[in-house]
Coordinates of C-alpha atoms in Angstrom, one line a residue:
Chain A
X116 CA 157.7 65.9 120.9
X117 CA 159.7 68.2 123.0
X118 CA 162.7 66.3 122.7
X119 CA 162.0 66.4 118.9
X120 CA 161.7 70.5 119.1
X121 CA 165.2 70.4 120.5
X122 CA 166.4 68.4 117.8
X123 CA 164.5 70.2 115.1
X124 CA 166.2 73.5 116.2
X125 CA 169.6 72.1 116.8
X126 CA 169.3 71.1 113.3
X127 CA 167.9 74.5 111.9
X128 CA 170.0 76.8 114.0
X129 CA 173.1 75.4 111.9
X130 CA 171.8 76.8 108.8
X131 CA 169.6 79.5 109.4
X132 CA 170.9 82.6 111.2
X133 CA 167.9 84.5 111.6
X134 CA 166.5 82.1 114.0
X135 CA 166.2 83.4 117.4
X136 CA 165.0 81.3 120.6
X137 CA 163.2 82.6 123.7
X138 CA 162.1 80.4 126.7
X139 CA 159.9 81.5 129.2
X140 CA 162.3 79.8 131.8
X141 CA 161.2 76.2 130.6
X142 CA 163.2 74.0 128.4
X143 CA 166.4 75.6 129.6
X144 CA 168.2 72.6 130.0
X145 CA 167.0 70.8 126.9
X146 CA 168.5 73.5 125.1
X147 CA 171.6 74.0 126.5
X148 CA 173.6 73.0 123.1
X149 CA 171.8 75.9 121.5
X150 CA 172.7 78.3 124.3
X151 CA 176.1 77.2 124.3
X152 CA 176.7 77.1 120.5
X153 CA 174.7 80.2 119.6
X154 CA 174.4 82.9 122.8
X155 CA 173.8 85.8 120.6
X156 CA 170.4 84.1 119.3
X157 CA 168.7 82.8 122.6
X158 CA 167.4 84.0 125.6
X159 CA 165.9 82.6 128.7
X160 CA 163.4 85.8 129.0
X161 CA 162.0 84.7 132.1
X162 CA 158.6 84.8 133.3
X163 CA 157.1 88.1 131.8
X164 CA 155.2 86.4 129.0
X165 CA 153.1 89.7 127.7
X166 CA 156.4 91.8 127.0
X167 CA 158.2 88.7 125.8
X168 CA 155.7 88.6 122.9
X169 CA 156.0 92.1 122.0
X170 CA 159.6 91.6 122.5
X171 CA 159.6 88.8 120.1
X172 CA 157.3 91.2 117.4
X173 CA 160.2 93.7 117.7
X174 CA 162.8 90.7 117.0
X175 CA 160.6 89.7 113.8
X176 CA 160.6 93.5 112.7
X177 CA 164.1 93.4 112.1
X178 CA 163.9 90.3 109.9
X179 CA 164.5 87.8 112.7
X180 CA 162.7 84.5 113.0
X181 CA 161.5 84.4 116.6
X182 CA 160.7 80.9 118.3
X183 CA 158.9 81.7 121.5
X184 CA 158.4 78.6 123.9
X185 CA 156.4 78.2 127.2
X186 CA 153.5 76.7 128.8
X187 CA 150.3 77.0 126.6
X188 CA 148.2 79.2 129.2
X189 CA 150.7 81.5 129.8
X190 CA 151.7 82.0 126.2
X191 CA 147.8 82.1 125.2
X192 CA 145.8 83.1 127.8
X193 CA 147.9 85.6 129.9
X194 CA 149.5 87.3 126.8
X195 CA 146.4 86.9 124.2
X196 CA 146.3 90.5 123.5
X197 CA 149.9 90.6 122.5
X198 CA 149.9 87.5 120.3
X199 CA 146.4 89.6 118.8
X200 CA 147.8 92.8 118.4
X201 CA 151.7 92.8 117.9
X202 CA 151.7 89.4 115.5
X203 CA 148.1 88.7 114.4
X204 CA 147.2 92.5 113.7
X205 CA 150.9 93.3 112.5
X206 CA 151.2 89.8 110.4
X207 CA 154.7 89.5 111.7
X208 CA 156.3 86.1 111.6
X209 CA 156.8 84.4 114.5
X210 CA 156.8 80.7 115.8
X211 CA 155.2 79.8 119.0
X212 CA 155.4 76.6 120.5
X213 CA 153.6 75.5 123.7
X214 CA 153.8 72.6 125.8
X215 CA 150.7 71.6 128.4
X216 CA 147.7 72.2 126.0
X217 CA 144.5 70.8 127.5
X218 CA 145.6 68.7 130.5
X219 CA 149.2 67.5 129.7
X220 CA 150.1 68.9 133.2
X221 CA 147.2 66.9 134.7
X222 CA 148.5 67.2 138.4
X223 CA 149.4 70.5 138.4
X224 CA 145.5 71.5 138.2
X225 CA 143.9 73.8 136.2
X226 CA 146.2 76.9 136.3
X227 CA 148.5 74.9 134.2
X228 CA 145.8 73.7 131.9
X229 CA 144.8 75.2 128.6
X230 CA 142.0 73.2 126.5
X231 CA 141.0 76.6 125.1
X232 CA 144.4 77.5 123.4
X233 CA 143.2 76.3 120.0
X234 CA 140.0 78.0 119.9
X235 CA 141.5 81.5 121.1
X236 CA 144.4 81.4 118.6
X237 CA 142.1 80.1 116.1
X238 CA 140.4 83.9 116.4
X239 CA 143.2 86.0 115.8
X240 CA 143.3 86.5 112.0
X241 CA 146.5 85.8 110.1
X242 CA 147.5 83.1 112.8
X243 CA 148.2 79.2 111.2
X244 CA 147.5 76.5 114.1
X245 CA 149.4 73.4 114.0
X246 CA 148.7 70.1 116.2
X247 CA 151.0 67.6 115.3
X248 CA 150.3 64.1 116.2
X249 CA 153.8 62.9 116.4
X250 CA 157.2 64.0 116.8
X251 CA 157.8 63.2 113.2
X252 CA 155.1 65.4 112.2
X253 CA 156.2 68.0 114.4
X254 CA 159.5 68.2 112.7
X255 CA 157.9 68.0 109.2
X256 CA 155.4 70.8 109.5
X257 CA 157.9 73.1 111.5
X258 CA 160.7 72.7 108.9
X259 CA 157.8 73.5 106.5
X260 CA 156.6 76.6 107.8
X261 CA 159.1 78.5 110.1
X262 CA 160.2 80.8 107.8
X263 CA 156.8 81.6 106.1
X264 CA 155.5 85.3 106.6
X265 CA 152.8 84.5 109.6
X266 CA 152.9 84.0 113.2
X267 CA 152.5 80.2 113.7
X268 CA 151.1 78.2 116.8
X269 CA 152.7 74.7 117.2
X270 CA 151.0 72.6 119.9
X271 CA 153.4 69.9 121.3
X272 CA 151.7 67.0 123.0
X273 CA 153.1 65.0 125.8
X274 CA 151.3 61.7 124.0
X275 CA 151.7 60.8 120.4
X276 CA 150.1 58.3 118.1
X277 CA 151.9 55.4 117.4
X278 CA 152.3 55.9 113.6
X279 CA 153.4 58.9 111.7
X280 CA 152.4 60.3 108.5
X281 CA 154.0 62.2 105.9
X282 CA 152.3 65.6 106.3
X283 CA 152.3 68.8 104.5
X284 CA 151.1 72.2 106.0
X285 CA 147.6 73.2 105.4
X286 CA 146.5 69.4 104.1
X287 CA 144.8 66.9 105.9
X288 CA 145.4 63.2 105.3
X289 CA 143.1 60.6 104.1
X290 CA 143.4 57.6 106.4
X291 CA 140.6 56.1 105.6
X292 CA 137.9 56.1 102.5
X293 CA 134.2 55.2 103.4
X294 CA 130.5 55.8 102.8
X295 CA 128.7 56.3 106.0
X296 CA 130.1 59.4 107.4
X297 CA 133.5 61.5 107.8
X298 CA 135.5 61.2 110.8
X299 CA 137.7 64.4 111.5
X300 CA 140.6 63.3 113.9
X301 CA 143.3 66.0 114.9
X302 CA 146.7 65.4 116.2
X303 CA 147.0 63.0 118.8
X304 CA 143.7 61.6 119.2
X305 CA 144.2 59.7 116.3
X306 CA 145.5 56.8 118.6
X307 CA 142.3 56.6 120.4
X308 CA 140.1 55.5 117.4
X309 CA 141.9 54.3 114.4
X310 CA 142.3 50.8 114.9
X311 CA 138.5 50.6 116.0
X312 CA 137.3 52.6 113.1
X313 CA 138.8 50.1 110.8
X314 CA 135.7 48.2 110.4
X315 CA 133.1 51.0 109.9
X316 CA 132.6 51.9 106.6
X317 CA 133.8 55.9 107.0
X318 CA 135.9 58.3 105.7
X319 CA 138.7 59.1 108.2
X320 CA 140.7 62.4 107.8
X321 CA 143.7 63.3 109.9
X322 CA 144.2 67.1 110.3
X323 CA 147.6 68.2 111.8
X324 CA 146.8 71.8 110.2
X325 CA 143.7 73.3 111.9
X326 CA 144.3 77.0 110.5
X327 CA 144.4 77.1 107.7
X328 CA 141.8 74.3 107.4
X329 CA 141.9 72.0 104.3
X330 CA 138.2 72.4 103.5
X331 CA 138.7 70.8 99.9
X332 CA 139.4 67.5 101.1
X333 CA 136.6 67.5 103.4
X334 CA 134.2 68.8 100.6
X335 CA 135.4 66.0 98.3
X336 CA 134.7 63.6 101.1
X337 CA 131.4 64.5 102.0
X338 CA 130.0 65.0 98.2
X339 CA 130.9 61.2 98.1
X340 CA 129.7 59.9 101.0
X341 CA 126.7 60.4 103.7
X342 CA 126.7 64.0 105.1
X343 CA 127.4 63.2 108.8
X344 CA 130.6 64.2 110.1
X345 CA 132.2 63.4 113.6
X346 CA 135.1 65.5 114.8
X347 CA 137.2 64.3 117.6
X348 CA 139.4 66.9 118.7
X349 CA 141.7 67.0 121.8
X350 CA 140.7 70.4 123.0
X351 CA 137.6 72.7 123.5
X352 CA 134.9 72.1 120.8
X353 CA 134.8 75.3 118.5
X354 CA 137.4 75.8 116.1
X355 CA 136.9 73.2 113.6
X356 CA 133.2 73.8 113.8
X357 CA 133.7 77.3 112.5
X358 CA 135.7 76.1 109.5
X359 CA 132.8 73.7 108.9
X360 CA 130.2 76.4 108.8
X361 CA 131.1 77.1 105.1
X362 CA 130.0 73.8 104.2
X363 CA 127.1 73.8 106.4
X364 CA 125.3 76.6 104.1
X365 CA 126.0 74.1 101.0
X366 CA 125.1 70.7 102.3
X367 CA 122.4 69.4 104.9
X368 CA 125.4 68.3 107.7
X369 CA 124.7 66.2 110.7
X370 CA 127.8 67.2 112.8
X371 CA 129.0 65.7 116.4
X372 CA 132.0 66.3 118.3
X373 CA 134.1 64.4 120.9
X374 CA 136.1 66.9 122.4
X375 CA 137.6 68.3 125.8
X376 CA 134.6 69.0 128.3
X377 CA 134.1 72.9 129.1
X378 CA 134.6 72.7 132.6
X379 CA 137.8 73.2 135.1
X380 CA 138.9 69.4 135.6
X381 CA 138.3 68.5 139.3
X382 CA 141.2 66.3 140.4
X383 CA 144.6 65.5 139.8
X384 CA 146.3 62.2 138.6
X385 CA 147.4 61.4 135.3
X386 CA 146.8 62.4 131.6
X387 CA 145.9 58.8 130.7
X388 CA 143.0 58.8 133.3
X389 CA 141.7 61.9 131.7
X390 CA 142.1 60.5 128.2
X391 CA 140.3 57.2 129.2
X392 CA 137.5 59.1 130.3
X393 CA 137.1 61.9 127.7
X394 CA 138.5 60.0 124.4
X395 CA 137.3 56.4 125.7
X396 CA 137.1 54.5 122.6
X397 CA 134.1 52.2 123.4
X398 CA 132.2 55.4 124.2
X399 CA 133.2 57.1 120.8
X400 CA 132.5 53.7 118.8
X401 CA 128.8 54.2 120.5
X402 CA 128.6 57.8 119.4
X403 CA 129.6 57.0 115.8
X404 CA 127.4 54.1 115.5
X405 CA 124.2 56.3 116.9
X406 CA 125.2 58.8 114.1
X407 CA 125.3 56.2 111.4
X408 CA 122.1 55.0 112.5
X409 CA 120.4 58.3 112.2
Chain B
X283 CA 168.7 125.0 110.8
X284 CA 165.6 127.1 111.2
X285 CA 165.0 130.1 113.0
X286 CA 163.5 130.2 116.0
X287 CA 160.6 132.2 114.5
X288 CA 160.0 130.1 111.9
X289 CA 160.1 126.8 113.9
X290 CA 157.2 128.6 116.0
X291 CA 155.5 129.3 112.7
X292 CA 156.0 125.6 111.9
X293 CA 154.7 124.3 115.0
X294 CA 151.7 126.4 114.8
X295 CA 150.9 125.3 111.4
X296 CA 151.0 121.6 112.5
X297 CA 148.9 122.5 115.6
X298 CA 146.3 124.1 113.2
X299 CA 146.6 121.0 110.9
X300 CA 145.8 118.9 114.0
X301 CA 142.9 121.0 114.8
X302 CA 141.5 120.9 111.7
X303 CA 141.8 116.9 111.2
X304 CA 140.1 116.4 114.6
X305 CA 137.2 118.8 113.8
X306 CA 136.6 117.5 110.5
X307 CA 136.7 113.9 111.5
X308 CA 135.0 114.7 114.8
X309 CA 137.9 112.1 116.1
X310 CA 141.2 112.4 117.7
X311 CA 143.1 112.7 121.2
X312 CA 144.0 116.0 120.6
X313 CA 145.6 117.1 124.1
X314 CA 147.3 114.0 124.3
X315 CA 148.9 114.7 120.7
X316 CA 150.0 118.4 121.8
X317 CA 151.8 117.1 124.8
X318 CA 154.1 115.2 122.7
X319 CA 154.4 117.6 119.8
X320 CA 157.6 119.1 120.7
X321 CA 159.7 116.2 121.1
X322 CA 158.3 114.5 118.0
X323 CA 159.3 117.7 116.2
X324 CA 162.8 117.9 117.5
X325 CA 163.2 114.0 116.9
X326 CA 162.0 114.3 113.4
X327 CA 163.7 117.8 112.4
X328 CA 166.8 117.3 114.1
X329 CA 167.8 114.0 115.3
X330 CA 166.5 111.2 113.1
X331 CA 168.1 110.1 110.0
X332 CA 164.8 110.5 107.7
X333 CA 166.6 109.2 104.6
X334 CA 167.3 105.8 106.1
X335 CA 163.9 105.4 107.5
X336 CA 162.2 106.1 104.5
X337 CA 163.9 103.5 102.5
X338 CA 163.9 101.1 105.4
X339 CA 167.2 100.6 105.6
X340 CA 168.2 97.7 107.9
X341 CA 170.7 100.2 109.9
X342 CA 167.8 102.9 110.3
X343 CA 167.0 104.4 113.4
X344 CA 163.2 103.4 115.0
X345 CA 160.8 105.8 116.7
X346 CA 157.8 103.7 118.3
X347 CA 154.9 105.5 119.4
X348 CA 153.9 103.5 122.2
X349 CA 150.8 105.7 123.5
X350 CA 149.3 105.5 120.0
X351 CA 146.4 107.7 120.6
X352 CA 149.0 110.5 120.2
X353 CA 149.4 109.6 116.6
X354 CA 147.7 113.1 115.3
X355 CA 151.2 114.8 115.9
X356 CA 153.1 111.8 114.4
X357 CA 151.0 111.9 111.4
X358 CA 151.3 115.8 111.0
X359 CA 155.1 115.9 111.1
X360 CA 155.4 112.5 108.8
X361 CA 153.3 114.7 106.5
X362 CA 155.4 117.8 106.9
X363 CA 158.7 115.7 106.5
X364 CA 157.0 114.1 102.9
X365 CA 156.6 110.6 104.2
X366 CA 153.1 110.7 102.0
X367 CA 151.7 113.3 99.9
X368 CA 149.7 115.9 101.8
X369 CA 146.5 115.3 100.9
X370 CA 146.4 111.8 101.9
X371 CA 145.8 112.8 105.7
X372 CA 143.0 114.6 104.7
X373 CA 140.4 111.9 105.4
X374 CA 141.6 110.9 108.6
X375 CA 139.7 108.3 110.1
X376 CA 137.2 108.5 107.3
X377 CA 136.2 105.0 106.0
X378 CA 138.9 104.3 103.6
X379 CA 142.0 106.4 105.1
X380 CA 144.8 104.9 105.8
X381 CA 144.9 107.0 109.3
X382 CA 142.9 105.6 111.9
X383 CA 142.8 106.8 115.5
X384 CA 145.8 104.7 116.3
X385 CA 148.7 104.0 113.8
X386 CA 148.7 101.3 111.6
X387 CA 152.2 99.9 110.7
X388 CA 150.8 97.8 107.7
X389 CA 149.4 101.2 106.1
X390 CA 151.3 104.3 107.0
X391 CA 154.9 104.9 105.4
X392 CA 157.1 105.8 108.5
X393 CA 155.3 104.1 111.2
X394 CA 157.2 101.3 112.4
X395 CA 154.4 99.5 115.0
X396 CA 150.6 99.6 115.5
X397 CA 150.0 101.0 118.8
X398 CA 146.9 101.8 120.4
X399 CA 146.4 99.2 123.2
X400 CA 149.3 100.5 125.9
X401 CA 152.0 98.9 127.1
X402 CA 152.7 96.9 123.5
X403 CA 155.0 99.4 121.6
X404 CA 157.6 99.8 124.2
X405 CA 158.5 96.0 124.5
X406 CA 158.2 96.1 121.1
X407 CA 161.1 98.3 120.9
X408 CA 163.0 96.9 123.1
X409 CA 162.9 93.5 121.1
X410 CA 164.1 95.6 118.0
X411 CA 167.1 97.3 120.3
X412 CA 168.2 93.7 121.5
X413 CA 168.1 92.6 117.9
X414 CA 170.2 95.4 116.5
X415 CA 172.6 95.0 119.6
X416 CA 173.4 91.2 118.7
X417 CA 173.5 92.1 115.1
X418 CA 175.8 94.8 115.8
X419 CA 173.7 97.5 114.0
X420 CA 174.6 100.7 115.2
X421 CA 171.6 102.6 115.4
X422 CA 169.0 104.4 118.1
X423 CA 166.0 103.1 118.9
X424 CA 163.6 105.6 120.7
X425 CA 160.1 104.3 122.4
X426 CA 157.5 107.1 123.7
X427 CA 155.2 106.1 126.4
X428 CA 152.7 108.0 128.4
X429 CA 153.1 108.7 132.2
X430 CA 149.8 106.8 132.8
X431 CA 150.9 104.0 130.0
X432 CA 153.4 103.2 133.0
X433 CA 150.4 101.8 134.8
X434 CA 150.9 98.6 132.7
X435 CA 153.0 95.8 133.8
X436 CA 154.5 95.0 130.6
X437 CA 156.2 98.6 130.7
X438 CA 157.9 97.5 133.8
X439 CA 158.9 93.8 132.8
X440 CA 160.2 95.8 129.7
X441 CA 162.2 98.4 132.0
X442 CA 163.4 95.3 133.8
X443 CA 164.2 93.7 130.7
X444 CA 166.2 96.4 129.1
X445 CA 168.5 96.9 131.8
X446 CA 169.3 93.6 132.3
X447 CA 170.1 93.2 128.7
X448 CA 172.3 96.4 129.0
X449 CA 170.5 98.2 126.0
X450 CA 172.4 101.4 125.7
X451 CA 171.2 101.7 122.3
X452 CA 167.6 102.6 123.7
X453 CA 166.1 105.6 124.5
X454 CA 162.4 105.6 126.3
X455 CA 160.6 109.0 126.3
X456 CA 158.0 109.3 129.2
X457 CA 155.4 111.9 128.3
X458 CA 154.8 112.8 131.7
X459 CA 151.9 115.0 131.2
X460 CA 150.4 113.6 134.5
X461 CA 147.5 111.8 132.6
X462 CA 148.2 109.4 135.7
X463 CA 147.2 111.8 138.4
X464 CA 143.6 110.5 137.4
X465 CA 144.4 107.1 138.6
X466 CA 147.6 105.7 139.7
X467 CA 149.9 108.7 139.6
X468 CA 153.6 107.7 138.5
X469 CA 155.6 110.0 140.7
X470 CA 159.2 110.4 140.7
X471 CA 159.7 108.2 137.8
X472 CA 163.6 109.3 137.6
X473 CA 164.2 107.4 140.9
X474 CA 162.0 104.5 139.9
X475 CA 164.1 104.3 136.6
X476 CA 167.2 104.6 138.3
X477 CA 166.6 101.6 141.0
X478 CA 166.0 99.8 137.8
X479 CA 169.3 100.5 136.4
X480 CA 168.6 102.8 133.6
X481 CA 170.3 106.5 133.1
X482 CA 167.4 108.9 133.7
X483 CA 167.3 112.6 132.5
X484 CA 164.5 114.9 133.4
X485 CA 163.4 117.7 131.0
X486 CA 160.9 120.2 130.1
X487 CA 159.5 118.5 127.4
X488 CA 158.7 121.7 125.6
X489 CA 162.0 123.3 125.8
X490 CA 163.5 122.4 122.4
X491 CA 167.1 122.5 123.7
X492 CA 166.8 120.3 126.5
X493 CA 164.7 117.8 124.5
X494 CA 167.5 117.9 122.0
X495 CA 170.1 117.3 124.6
X496 CA 168.7 114.7 125.9
X497 CA 167.7 112.7 122.7
X498 CA 171.7 112.9 121.9
X499 CA 172.8 111.9 125.3
X500 CA 174.4 108.6 125.0
X501 CA 175.1 106.8 128.3
X502 CA 177.8 103.9 128.5
X503 CA 175.9 100.9 129.3
X504 CA 172.6 101.5 130.3
X505 CA 169.0 102.5 128.4
X506 CA 168.4 105.9 128.7
X507 CA 165.1 107.3 130.0
X508 CA 164.0 111.0 129.4
X509 CA 161.2 112.1 131.6
X510 CA 159.7 114.9 129.4
X511 CA 157.5 117.2 131.8
X512 CA 154.8 118.3 129.6
X513 CA 151.6 119.7 129.6
X514 CA 148.5 117.7 128.5
X515 CA 147.2 119.8 125.4
X516 CA 150.2 122.3 125.2
X517 CA 149.4 125.1 122.9
X518 CA 145.8 124.4 122.8
X519 CA 144.9 127.2 125.3
X520 CA 141.8 126.0 126.9
X521 CA 142.6 122.2 126.1
X522 CA 145.5 122.8 128.3
X523 CA 145.4 120.8 131.7
X524 CA 141.6 119.9 131.0
X525 CA 141.1 115.9 131.3
X526 CA 137.4 116.4 129.6
X527 CA 139.1 117.0 126.2
X528 CA 141.0 113.8 126.2
X529 CA 138.9 112.1 123.6
X530 CA 136.3 114.9 122.8
X531 CA 135.9 116.3 119.3
X532 CA 136.2 119.9 118.9
X533 CA 133.0 121.9 117.8
X534 CA 132.7 124.2 115.2
X535 CA 132.8 127.0 117.9
X536 CA 135.9 125.7 119.7
X537 CA 137.8 125.0 116.1
X538 CA 137.2 128.7 115.2
X539 CA 138.2 129.6 118.8
X540 CA 141.4 127.6 118.3
X541 CA 142.4 129.4 115.0
X542 CA 141.8 132.6 116.0
X543 CA 144.2 132.2 119.2
X544 CA 147.2 130.5 117.0
X545 CA 148.7 133.8 115.6
X546 CA 151.2 132.9 112.8
X547 CA 154.2 135.4 112.5

């Protein structure tokens, strides 16, 4: 997805003169063409995340469109108050594109992990939260939204789904229809379960926009099926549950979630090992069958 | 140009307004507002092009109050300069007011940045200055921070950033009212900032001539910092240099005492 991020921006820089790229000393080589062609509209601002975000808000105040890119924990957790006050509270336009969400940098340890990013950003009013499942989906969603007058958080992932969808910002995709339950799948977790769910009589809703959450399509699905929801999300549980709470007041819902466990990950190794553990297809299927039998 | 006497009267009327708003609402950081009153008055009365600011012109100058808790002075001056109708400010800090204990850029005409949490407004100003520089807009950006605010790491990140970007369109005013003496005292700020490659000038933050001269100063290729030595609570008599008044409401008795002492000529 990072390669696509570079490609997308290179294309947009040609026509959008208000775009301004800020890098937290990562991806500088990748963006070398933008640095060469548009030296006045990009800056490797280094590792001063708090000031970088306030600085980006200053750019936005003058009608520029800042795009800030760094590693998720340093952007979201270290500079959370800057995102909250300078962008959320002031409702300024800005694009925050992270890498390393959850445990993409598995071997670098918990200092570089960030499974809390989606929950944290979702707690800032006015922020829009986007979790593409593929490079193509990132490209579509970024192009649809980068100019809008909201702050936006894009979570780039190191792994992608094998199949891309035509996605629309703020809308979920209906991947499958069924009667026994509704499975909500977010971003790059679709790959773990899609083929295994083919034989089950369940709805599958694929979300690439977390906030604003497409509640309409979900309500339509649960109206026509059993009131059981299973969420599969590649981060800590919470943000989606919060969105679902509106429906909980209207329907007797049974909700279960497969997400990243709330613990510091012990050990290093490869992302795939953790995916195989936390999003093990057999385990997920077993859980879904338990829910279906209830 | 106003005569010295009439300016003194105007400033006393503004002080009176600040005391009234704080007393009525039982809110506000009065001493922090008073330490910056002279600086803001000179800035808004003699330096900034207010017409461009009111019109939100792209080539306007910006003033960012990074120490947002000093906002009573800013509100009273914006009122005096007719950014909004006079009665608007009467409901300061009430439920439906647009004027809170910290300024909100989405509500108050003339306020460019919502501040309150320290260490945000200054890097915000650096961003504006950089944007204007690359877009070749020749207007100046002024930001005011408190000396204690300079305890924040983001302030020093931004000092580093602004000089590295050679932002000679940026003026940072440090309200050196010695608030930091209660924690980590920010002494020798001129030397510190010169070491960060800033142009530094030091002034008496209540001397109008010195303030104006510093605000009009233009360095060659560096950002400018004005260390304004001020008195916390200046002109508030018993409020002066007494930290217990930092965020304390004026009682009826104290409010009347202040009014009696403020003599309009």
